[in-house]
Amino acid sequence: MADKEKRQGLYLAPTRVSYNTAVNRSQIPMAKEAKEDNGEERPEWTGKLDFLLSCISYAVGLGNVWRFPYLCYKNGGGAFLVPYIFMLAFAGLPLFYLELAFGQFSSLGPVSIWRISPIFKGVGYAMVAISMMVGIYYNVVIAYTLYYLFASFTATLPWLTCNNPWNTDACIQDRSVLSANTTNTSLTNSSLINGTAVNHTGVRPVSASEEYWRNGVLQLSEGFDYPGEVVWYLCLCLLLAWLLVFFCLIKGVQSAGKVVYFTSTFPYIVLTILLIRCSIMDGAIDGIKFYVTPDFSRLQDAEVWGDAGIQIFFSLSVAWGGLISMASYNRFSQNCYRDSIIVSTINCGTSIYAGFVIFSILGFMANEMGVDVKDVADKGSGLAFVTYPEAVARLPISPLWSALFFFMLLSLGLGTQFAIIQTIVTSIIDEFPERLMSKRMLVTGLVCLVFFLLGLPCITQGGNYMVELMNDWSAGFSLMLIGLVECVVIAWIYGTDNFFRDIEMMIGFRPNRWWWLCWKFLTPAVLLAILLFYLIGIKPAIYGGRLEFPTSGQALGWLMTLTSLVVIPLPGIYYICKAEGTFMERVRKVMKPLPEWGPHLEENRELDERYSKKGIPLADYRDADNTPNIA
């Protein structure tokens, strides 16, 4: 068997090789760029800060501003930090570190990286599938932000009054009236007509900012089954959003690495300015107290722990493929351990910091309206495009604050979108490096064009229903399953001993026993618990908290979830069918690392005999059809 494996290029040197001393850092080449097999250069980050700021820009996104503060309010205020930090320590940070080390060691994107165990290559395809679905609707949200940004350049903000063409008789400018009427008006058996809930008792009052959002911006149709026409000004904003993405990624990480110096730092400047300005406004302290006052009784609720785990997954952007993709452009000797600690800490700190800003704004707004903070707290797009605009409209020099706020949202959104599209482009190019490495600009342009076209249904009159559906169903269960599989493959199939030695080759020291315990036992157990919480909490898709999607919408939501799940086993089934021998022999064979697995540069492979020419024959393992020869 051993001779046969040697001839087929599947032989690995024994893993228990004397490796007790730390790697000599002077042996690690500091080459600026790695060469692909066809001689084309694989780009790298031009500086250490480029990568670090790109990770921060990717991880710190819109969810830090409009999801985390709401979850704190919903799940016990300051008490929510207990499960949040627990999930960070036992699930988020271990996976974040794993993905950075995984991508940096191999210099490969999330699909090609599964040379480590070809049977699981479908996990890489699932990562890309999720990134594709999210990339489509995420830029639509950026298009909304652009529209609000442009609308801010006026003397009077258009969502402040009720005397506009898009307003109805239900429009009110005083939300305290809205709160009182909502309390007294039953919404049972209500239907959605022109953005207003109507029942037998009359028309539900709607705030001016909500009517601007639903009628003036979205031109929202009656329901999911009524897509209507393309909203032309949103189409132009979507086109502009994709042009921004393309031109910032035109040279790959070398151009994106410069843009993130702005997109990763500007939001903090705006958040700080808003915090200082709003903290001195009447009612701000009440909002902050509402945000941080702990209700420890909520920790007995399993849903609170589930929300914390899911938020960590979305907040750190683990299992999306983006971290692997960005780390693959690192120098081999980059200290990925330090980077993972820094980025994770900054990300979670940003969520908490943003909460103070948001609830100081909501406290001021509640004081102005004479209502409780809970009456103005919201989540998602309702918070970003209804509540926030209404709040900044009440500040002195409101157009200035509005422009700053939406420019901050634009920076947050673009930083995340850059990484999402870079992940997709990297995955395509790494699968066909001989043909596409020199055509990176063309690939990026085609991806942006195709995604722009796929996003057009999202900017029709019924498009926001699709956006909300994709936001709720395109990622979630799939992400947690991918993270679980990723952890099991590295820790149990490839082995923590091998992975620890790989990390030592890069940074000069092995991870301590804490990481061994997390990757083998604690993190998989926590991920299984989060999966259980998620499955228990699944509910029918609802729009705006009160309008349930029709059967077609529910089916489409499940289809989006299943799309990323179905692709996971397919490559493994193909490789098993292609291999020779009994079924178990085939399975064992396709679970082994391929000969090309390991560091990208030959100089780095020589640092460990598992990857040197003495340990692994460097013969081409691909057939004429460019598929792995694993027979």
XYZ file of C-alpha atoms in Angstrom:
631
model
C 0.000 0.000 0.000
C 2.800 2.424 0.913
C 4.553 1.927 -2.449
C 1.298 2.485 -4.293
C 0.643 5.693 -2.358
C 4.152 6.931 -3.103
C 3.632 6.373 -6.825
C 0.308 8.234 -6.724
C 1.766 11.181 -4.815
C -0.187 10.628 -1.590
C 2.736 9.713 0.653
C 3.362 11.880 3.703
C 6.423 11.588 5.886
C 5.735 10.261 9.401
C 4.161 13.004 11.464
C 6.103 12.304 14.649
C 9.329 14.000 13.679
C 11.606 15.642 16.201
C 10.382 19.215 16.332
C 11.007 20.352 19.856
C 12.742 23.635 19.183
C 11.137 26.800 17.921
C 11.498 27.691 14.282
C 14.437 29.951 13.508
C 12.723 33.137 12.338
C 15.731 34.064 10.215
C 15.028 31.023 8.062
C 11.611 32.285 7.066
C 11.779 34.268 3.837
C 10.323 37.743 3.838
C 9.465 37.634 0.179
C 6.998 40.311 -0.778
C 5.042 38.169 -3.173
C 4.564 34.455 -3.755
C 4.824 32.881 -7.177
C 2.051 30.772 -8.606
C 2.844 27.598 -10.471
C 2.484 29.382 -13.784
C 4.963 32.084 -12.784
C 2.325 34.736 -12.085
C 2.686 36.563 -8.816
C 0.163 36.074 -6.026
C -0.285 39.521 -4.456
C 0.287 40.118 -0.769
C -0.636 42.860 1.634
C 1.907 45.628 1.262
C 2.101 46.127 5.028
C 1.101 44.505 8.308
C -1.437 47.224 9.041
C -3.176 46.581 5.705
C -4.226 43.121 6.830
C -5.069 44.104 10.385
C -7.246 47.034 9.310
C -8.885 44.913 6.596
C -9.886 42.340 9.214
C -11.257 45.088 11.453
C -13.113 46.661 8.537
C -14.543 43.243 7.580
C -15.581 42.190 11.069
C -16.869 45.589 12.231
C -19.916 46.097 10.056
C -23.499 47.280 10.094
C -24.483 44.608 12.608
C -22.340 46.242 15.284
C -24.477 49.379 14.984
C -27.975 48.087 14.406
C -28.062 44.534 15.827
C -25.899 44.294 18.949
C -27.454 47.259 20.849
C -30.924 45.866 20.187
C -29.893 42.413 21.459
C -28.558 44.003 24.656
C -31.870 45.768 25.184
C -33.829 42.603 24.417
C -31.752 40.199 26.520
C -31.223 41.860 29.868
C -29.137 44.964 29.163
C -25.668 44.723 30.678
C -26.344 41.104 31.705
C -26.162 40.159 28.022
C -22.410 40.797 28.153
C -21.986 37.620 30.238
C -23.106 35.152 27.530
C -21.608 37.401 24.844
C -18.106 37.270 26.346
C -18.529 33.560 27.092
C -19.338 32.852 23.443
C -16.421 35.027 22.354
C -13.971 33.068 24.491
C -15.199 29.559 23.707
C -16.452 29.863 20.113
C -15.700 33.152 18.344
C -12.034 33.691 19.174
C -10.936 30.035 18.708
C -12.562 29.914 15.265
C -11.179 33.327 14.348
C -7.618 32.226 15.226
C -8.111 28.897 13.448
C -9.222 30.531 10.200
C -6.436 33.111 10.161
C -3.774 30.421 10.724
C -5.448 28.086 8.225
C -5.502 30.650 5.405
C -2.071 32.142 6.113
C -0.320 28.778 6.199
C -1.615 27.617 2.810
C -1.939 30.953 0.940
C -5.177 29.646 -0.554
C -8.793 30.796 -0.684
C -11.694 29.027 1.063
C -12.262 26.479 -1.737
C -8.750 25.447 -2.790
C -7.639 25.304 0.847
C -9.441 22.000 1.270
C -6.469 20.231 -0.215
C -6.024 19.495 3.468
C -8.911 16.986 3.160
C -10.584 16.851 -0.272
C -13.680 15.084 0.994
C -14.651 18.324 2.751
C -14.091 20.641 -0.204
C -17.832 21.261 -0.254
C -17.402 23.295 2.935
C -15.436 25.802 0.865
C -18.167 25.933 -1.755
C -20.737 26.490 1.020
C -18.688 29.446 2.318
C -18.650 30.981 -1.154
C -22.365 30.313 -1.665
C -23.185 32.189 1.550
C -20.848 35.046 0.610
C -22.541 35.293 -2.780
C -26.050 35.538 -1.332
C -24.979 38.031 1.316
C -22.934 40.030 -1.214
C -26.014 40.507 -3.396
C -28.301 42.022 -0.755
C -25.574 43.719 1.306
C -24.805 46.116 -1.519
C -28.507 46.883 -1.780
C -28.349 48.055 1.843
C -25.346 50.172 0.857
C -27.451 51.599 -1.990
C -30.115 52.591 0.573
C -27.377 54.276 2.592
C -26.144 56.201 -0.444
C -29.664 57.452 -1.144
C -30.064 58.704 2.425
C -26.619 60.278 2.256
C -27.553 62.236 -0.863
C -30.920 63.175 0.666
C -29.083 64.668 3.658
C -27.643 67.487 1.566
C -30.630 69.756 1.997
C -31.716 72.510 4.365
C -34.681 70.498 5.700
C -34.410 66.719 5.921
C -37.226 65.181 3.838
C -38.252 62.606 6.464
C -39.053 65.232 9.087
C -42.375 66.534 7.747
C -45.703 65.172 6.503
C -46.321 67.580 3.598
C -44.506 65.572 0.929
C -45.934 63.729 -2.115
C -45.259 60.319 -0.528
C -47.094 61.107 2.719
C -50.573 59.781 3.496
C -53.335 60.906 5.854
C -51.860 58.546 8.475
C -48.605 60.532 8.697
C -47.730 62.190 12.027
C -44.673 64.171 13.095
C -45.062 63.574 16.844
C -44.227 59.984 17.731
C -45.804 60.355 21.154
C -49.150 60.452 19.342
C -48.092 57.371 17.435
C -47.243 55.567 20.677
C -50.597 56.429 22.258
C -52.589 55.438 19.172
C -50.644 52.215 18.725
C -51.530 51.274 22.291
C -55.232 51.881 21.718
C -55.515 50.567 18.202
C -55.782 46.852 17.593
C -53.722 45.555 14.708
C -55.452 42.191 14.673
C -56.343 40.980 11.192
C -54.562 44.003 9.726
C -53.451 44.214 6.136
C -50.628 46.216 4.613
C -51.770 48.896 2.169
C -49.420 51.593 0.947
C -47.109 50.981 3.894
C -49.915 51.434 6.487
C -51.640 48.803 8.609
C -55.405 49.148 8.170
C -58.139 47.534 10.229
C -61.786 48.001 11.061
C -61.112 50.800 13.520
C -59.258 53.018 11.038
C -55.737 53.754 9.925
C -52.727 53.168 12.153
C -50.721 56.392 12.600
C -47.304 56.228 10.935
C -44.310 58.449 11.685
C -43.004 60.768 8.987
C -39.655 58.930 8.895
C -41.345 55.560 8.393
C -43.505 56.897 5.563
C -40.416 58.365 3.921
C -38.693 54.983 4.175
C -41.610 52.858 2.976
C -43.298 55.190 0.489
C -40.670 57.745 -0.497
C -37.576 55.516 -0.780
C -38.762 51.943 -1.260
C -42.172 52.658 -2.859
C -43.068 49.465 -1.032
C -45.646 47.248 -2.718
C -48.504 45.421 -0.999
C -46.520 42.265 -0.369
C -43.862 39.782 -1.412
C -45.967 38.497 -4.318
C -46.141 41.995 -5.870
C -42.597 42.889 -7.012
C -43.680 45.895 -9.070
C -41.233 47.993 -11.090
C -37.554 48.755 -10.616
C -37.145 51.944 -8.552
C -34.890 53.918 -10.853
C -33.081 56.066 -8.268
C -32.281 53.000 -6.152
C -31.003 51.330 -9.304
C -28.586 54.221 -9.843
C -27.467 54.048 -6.216
C -26.918 50.295 -6.554
C -24.851 50.860 -9.688
C -22.770 53.455 -7.849
C -22.276 51.064 -4.941
C -20.923 48.362 -7.242
C -18.670 50.860 -9.023
C -17.222 51.842 -5.647
C -16.568 48.188 -4.832
C -14.975 47.524 -8.213
C -12.631 50.486 -8.217
C -11.538 49.827 -4.636
C -10.772 46.187 -5.503
C -9.370 46.838 -8.967
C -5.892 45.723 -7.871
C -7.018 43.192 -5.317
C -5.603 43.411 -1.819
C -3.029 45.979 -2.895
C -5.729 48.592 -3.576
C -8.211 47.401 -0.949
C -5.451 47.478 1.657
C -5.196 51.251 1.225
C -8.919 51.977 1.227
C -9.412 50.235 4.582
C -7.237 52.838 6.286
C -10.290 55.061 5.867
C -13.180 52.577 6.121
C -11.820 51.045 9.341
C -11.060 54.297 11.187
C -13.663 56.839 10.035
C -16.614 55.104 11.777
C -14.853 55.450 15.130
C -14.410 59.174 14.577
C -18.111 59.618 13.818
C -19.216 57.374 16.702
C -17.078 59.397 19.096
C -18.406 62.720 17.790
C -21.995 61.462 18.079
C -21.390 60.131 21.588
C -19.952 63.445 22.793
C -22.720 65.474 21.147
C -25.623 63.284 22.199
C -24.422 62.533 25.728
C -25.030 66.159 26.699
C -28.568 66.158 25.313
C -31.593 65.768 27.572
C -32.589 62.152 28.025
C -29.281 60.639 26.861
C -28.431 59.312 30.330
C -31.824 57.594 30.521
C -31.077 55.826 27.257
C -27.641 54.676 28.444
C -29.123 53.439 31.736
C -31.710 51.519 29.750
C -28.863 49.958 27.740
C -26.548 48.902 30.586
C -28.901 48.161 33.491
C -28.540 44.383 33.954
C -31.419 41.993 34.364
C -29.614 38.851 35.459
C -32.811 36.839 35.562
C -32.677 36.790 31.754
C -29.554 34.589 31.916
C -31.819 31.679 32.811
C -33.375 31.890 29.357
C -31.649 29.648 26.783
C -32.660 32.051 24.013
C -30.349 34.705 25.474
C -27.338 32.380 25.171
C -28.392 31.401 21.684
C -28.649 35.060 20.627
C -25.167 35.697 22.038
C -23.666 32.806 20.086
C -25.340 33.769 16.836
C -24.286 37.409 17.262
C -20.645 36.367 17.817
C -20.769 34.391 14.574
C -22.101 37.341 12.616
C -20.002 39.917 14.436
C -16.608 38.233 13.904
C -17.523 36.995 10.388
C -16.213 33.490 11.055
C -17.139 30.640 8.663
C -17.878 33.050 5.788
C -14.560 32.366 4.036
C -13.500 36.015 4.210
C -10.982 35.542 7.027
C -9.345 32.630 5.198
C -9.225 34.651 1.992
C -7.670 37.732 3.594
C -5.176 35.706 5.627
C -4.074 33.882 2.473
C -2.450 37.131 1.271
C -0.348 37.445 4.431
C 3.387 36.961 4.652
C 4.136 33.477 5.922
C 5.658 34.854 9.125
C 2.779 37.201 10.050
C 1.820 36.787 13.711
C -1.744 35.588 13.150
C -2.133 34.790 16.864
C -1.620 38.430 17.810
C -3.868 39.604 14.974
C -6.726 37.339 16.047
C -6.609 38.653 19.621
C -6.463 42.294 18.490
C -9.258 42.091 15.910
C -11.612 40.072 18.124
C -11.123 42.469 21.027
C -11.636 45.557 18.867
C -14.704 44.065 17.222
C -16.489 43.220 20.439
C -15.380 46.479 22.036
C -16.847 48.337 19.068
C -20.210 46.620 19.541
C -20.326 47.696 23.182
C -19.100 51.212 22.370
C -21.666 51.601 19.578
C -24.359 50.624 22.063
C -23.579 53.686 24.191
C -23.833 55.903 21.107
C -27.068 54.380 19.875
C -28.886 54.413 23.205
C -27.784 57.957 23.988
C -29.456 58.901 20.696
C -32.558 56.835 21.499
C -32.708 58.305 25.020
C -32.628 61.831 23.597
C -35.268 60.903 21.043
C -37.539 59.341 23.690
C -37.209 62.456 25.845
C -38.112 64.692 22.912
C -41.227 62.638 22.205
C -42.255 62.058 25.774
C -42.214 58.268 25.456
C -40.196 55.406 26.952
C -36.932 54.304 25.370
C -38.440 50.894 24.618
C -40.981 52.618 22.365
C -38.270 53.883 20.016
C -35.872 50.894 20.211
C -35.922 48.800 17.075
C -33.595 46.522 15.124
C -32.251 46.010 11.617
C -33.231 48.299 8.766
C -36.017 49.823 10.868
C -33.399 51.141 13.272
C -31.002 52.358 10.565
C -33.473 53.935 8.144
C -36.410 54.953 10.347
C -35.380 55.536 13.962
C -31.855 56.922 13.423
C -32.856 59.392 10.696
C -35.689 60.637 12.886
C -33.295 61.009 15.822
C -30.606 62.972 13.949
C -33.319 65.143 12.410
C -34.021 66.447 15.907
C -30.436 67.554 16.483
C -29.280 71.124 15.776
C -27.783 71.424 12.259
C -29.499 68.107 11.468
C -28.331 67.798 7.820
C -24.710 67.754 8.995
C -25.322 65.006 11.566
C -27.382 63.050 9.069
C -24.636 63.212 6.435
C -22.010 62.133 8.982
C -24.151 59.265 10.235
C -24.915 57.823 6.805
C -21.345 58.314 5.639
C -20.333 56.253 8.663
C -22.809 53.531 7.673
C -21.423 53.655 4.136
C -17.875 53.127 5.448
C -18.974 50.231 7.645
C -20.860 48.590 4.809
C -18.153 48.968 2.185
C -15.480 47.572 4.501
C -17.458 44.354 4.872
C -18.480 44.218 1.214
C -14.864 44.508 0.049
C -13.972 41.331 1.947
C -17.062 39.472 0.718
C -16.308 40.164 -2.954
C -12.582 39.545 -2.439
C -13.489 36.124 -1.028
C -15.476 35.219 -4.137
C -12.804 36.526 -6.526
C -10.030 34.716 -4.633
C -11.969 31.448 -4.683
C -12.445 31.642 -8.454
C -8.847 32.566 -9.231
C -7.318 29.977 -6.879
C -9.247 27.215 -8.606
C -7.885 28.231 -12.031
C -4.622 30.071 -11.308
C -2.998 29.255 -14.634
C -5.751 31.017 -16.568
C -7.021 33.695 -14.215
C -4.175 34.944 -12.004
C -3.183 37.532 -14.588
C -6.857 38.494 -15.167
C -7.783 39.518 -11.630
C -9.235 42.871 -12.738
C -11.443 41.175 -15.339
C -12.686 38.583 -12.844
C -13.467 41.302 -10.301
C -15.331 43.341 -12.908
C -17.409 40.357 -14.061
C -18.301 39.416 -10.478
C -19.447 42.979 -9.762
C -21.462 43.122 -12.985
C -23.197 39.788 -12.387
C -23.990 40.690 -8.799
C -25.380 44.064 -9.861
C -27.773 42.280 -12.224
C -28.716 39.733 -9.556
C -29.441 42.587 -7.168
C -31.983 44.272 -9.444
C -34.957 42.280 -8.036
C -34.029 43.716 -4.634
C -34.560 47.310 -5.744
C -38.024 46.830 -7.212
C -41.068 48.112 -5.358
C -41.276 44.755 -3.600
C -37.523 44.360 -3.352
C -37.202 45.130 0.362
C -39.204 42.003 1.131
C -36.487 40.047 -0.672
C -33.726 41.923 1.173
C -35.224 41.100 4.562
C -35.772 37.477 3.521
C -32.157 37.108 2.393
C -30.919 38.816 5.538
C -32.780 36.333 7.748
C -32.281 33.109 5.761
C -29.178 33.238 3.549
C -26.836 32.749 6.508
C -27.425 31.419 9.992
C -27.749 27.686 10.423
C -25.315 27.108 7.535
C -22.639 29.298 9.123
C -22.696 27.426 12.405
C -22.615 24.041 10.685
C -19.653 25.152 8.568
C -17.814 26.362 11.667
C -18.447 23.041 13.391
C -17.213 20.979 10.428
C -14.179 23.233 10.027
C -13.222 22.734 13.669
C -13.711 18.958 13.562
C -11.668 18.539 10.375
C -8.700 20.529 11.689
C -8.709 19.132 15.229
C -9.678 15.494 14.672
C -8.964 14.506 11.067
C -5.910 16.598 10.230
C -4.942 16.593 13.890
C -4.093 19.320 16.372
C -0.477 18.098 16.516
C -0.038 18.714 12.782
C -1.855 22.049 12.966
C 0.196 23.202 15.960
C 3.398 22.404 14.074
C 2.099 24.329 11.062
C 1.470 27.364 13.274
C 4.927 27.006 14.834
C 6.460 27.078 11.356
C 4.846 30.478 10.821
C 5.078 32.345 14.121
C 7.862 30.487 15.929
C 5.902 29.005 18.837
C 3.120 26.500 19.377
C -0.321 27.429 20.637
C -0.798 26.561 24.311
C -3.056 23.869 25.708
C -6.016 26.239 25.892
C -6.316 26.248 22.114
C -5.929 22.462 21.997
C -8.800 22.138 24.482
C -10.979 24.613 22.579
C -10.430 23.224 19.080
C -10.902 19.587 20.103
C -13.678 19.799 22.685
C -15.009 23.125 23.937
C -15.639 24.958 20.655
C -17.404 22.003 18.937
C -19.576 21.517 22.032
C -20.519 25.211 22.140
C -21.252 25.217 18.403
C -23.534 22.208 18.804
C -25.391 24.063 21.552
C -25.753 27.178 19.375
C -27.077 25.018 16.529
C -29.642 23.566 18.895
C -30.696 27.035 20.104
C -30.987 28.189 16.506
C -33.133 25.222 15.434
C -35.431 25.589 18.433
C -35.876 29.299 17.725
C -36.709 28.986 14.015
C -39.962 30.768 13.204
C -41.812 31.582 9.977
C -40.310 34.471 8.026
C -41.912 37.776 9.066
C -41.497 41.218 7.528
C -41.412 44.258 9.769
C -42.352 42.257 12.848
C -46.014 41.848 11.847
C -46.440 40.737 8.230
C -45.856 37.026 7.649
C -44.415 36.067 4.273
C -46.644 33.995 1.966
C -45.880 30.363 1.205
C -43.705 31.334 -1.764
C -41.551 33.536 0.469
C -41.233 30.866 3.151
C -40.194 28.324 0.519
C -37.613 30.693 -0.974
C -36.156 31.311 2.481
C -35.662 27.603 3.096
C -34.243 27.209 -0.412
C -31.560 29.811 0.347
C -30.636 27.961 3.525
C -30.528 24.576 1.816
C -28.470 25.877 -1.109
C -25.389 26.330 1.060
C -26.006 23.016 2.840
C -26.515 20.824 -0.224
C -23.126 21.712 -1.742
C -21.221 20.474 1.330
C -21.323 16.703 0.575
C -21.260 16.857 -3.251
C -17.463 17.148 -3.882
C -16.797 14.456 -1.288
C -19.219 12.078 -3.016
C -17.519 12.791 -6.356
C -14.030 12.113 -4.988
C -15.133 8.898 -3.290
C -16.671 7.652 -6.543
C -13.490 8.543 -8.435
C -11.149 6.754 -6.033
C -10.235 3.055 -6.203
C -10.541 0.327 -3.601
C -13.212 -0.621 -1.092
C -15.556 2.035 0.208
C -13.611 2.565 3.450
C -10.305 2.639 1.561
C -11.720 5.337 -0.694
C -12.984 7.370 2.248
C -9.642 7.159 4.059
C -7.826 8.109 0.883
C -9.839 11.249 0.151
C -9.600 12.367 3.774
C -5.802 12.594 3.529
C -4.057 15.835 2.569
C -3.157 16.117 -1.101
C 0.535 16.407 -2.066
C 0.197 20.114 -2.752
C -1.076 20.839 0.734
C 1.305 22.986 2.736
C 3.109 26.312 2.478
C 2.966 27.986 -0.900
C 6.668 28.805 -1.240
C 9.264 26.056 -1.515
C 11.507 27.874 0.966
C 8.785 27.561 3.592
C 8.083 23.934 2.784
C 11.708 23.135 3.547
C 11.200 24.269 7.143
C 9.472 20.952 7.945
C 10.172 17.578 6.365
C 6.449 16.827 6.220
C 6.303 19.262 3.303
C 9.821 19.086 1.924
C 10.784 17.052 -1.105
C 12.029 14.328 1.216
C 8.597 13.911 2.750
C 6.170 14.646 -0.088
C 6.837 14.105 -3.787
C 6.024 17.334 -5.585
C 4.736 15.603 -8.709
C 1.618 16.975 -10.343
C -1.398 15.253 -8.824
C -3.960 16.532 -11.306
C -5.446 14.754 -14.265
C -5.879 16.313 -17.684
C -9.302 17.655 -16.636
C -7.666 19.564 -13.739
C -9.314 17.396 -11.051
C -7.320 15.881 -8.181
C -5.890 12.483 -8.945
C -6.983 10.692 -5.804
C -7.611 7.278 -7.275
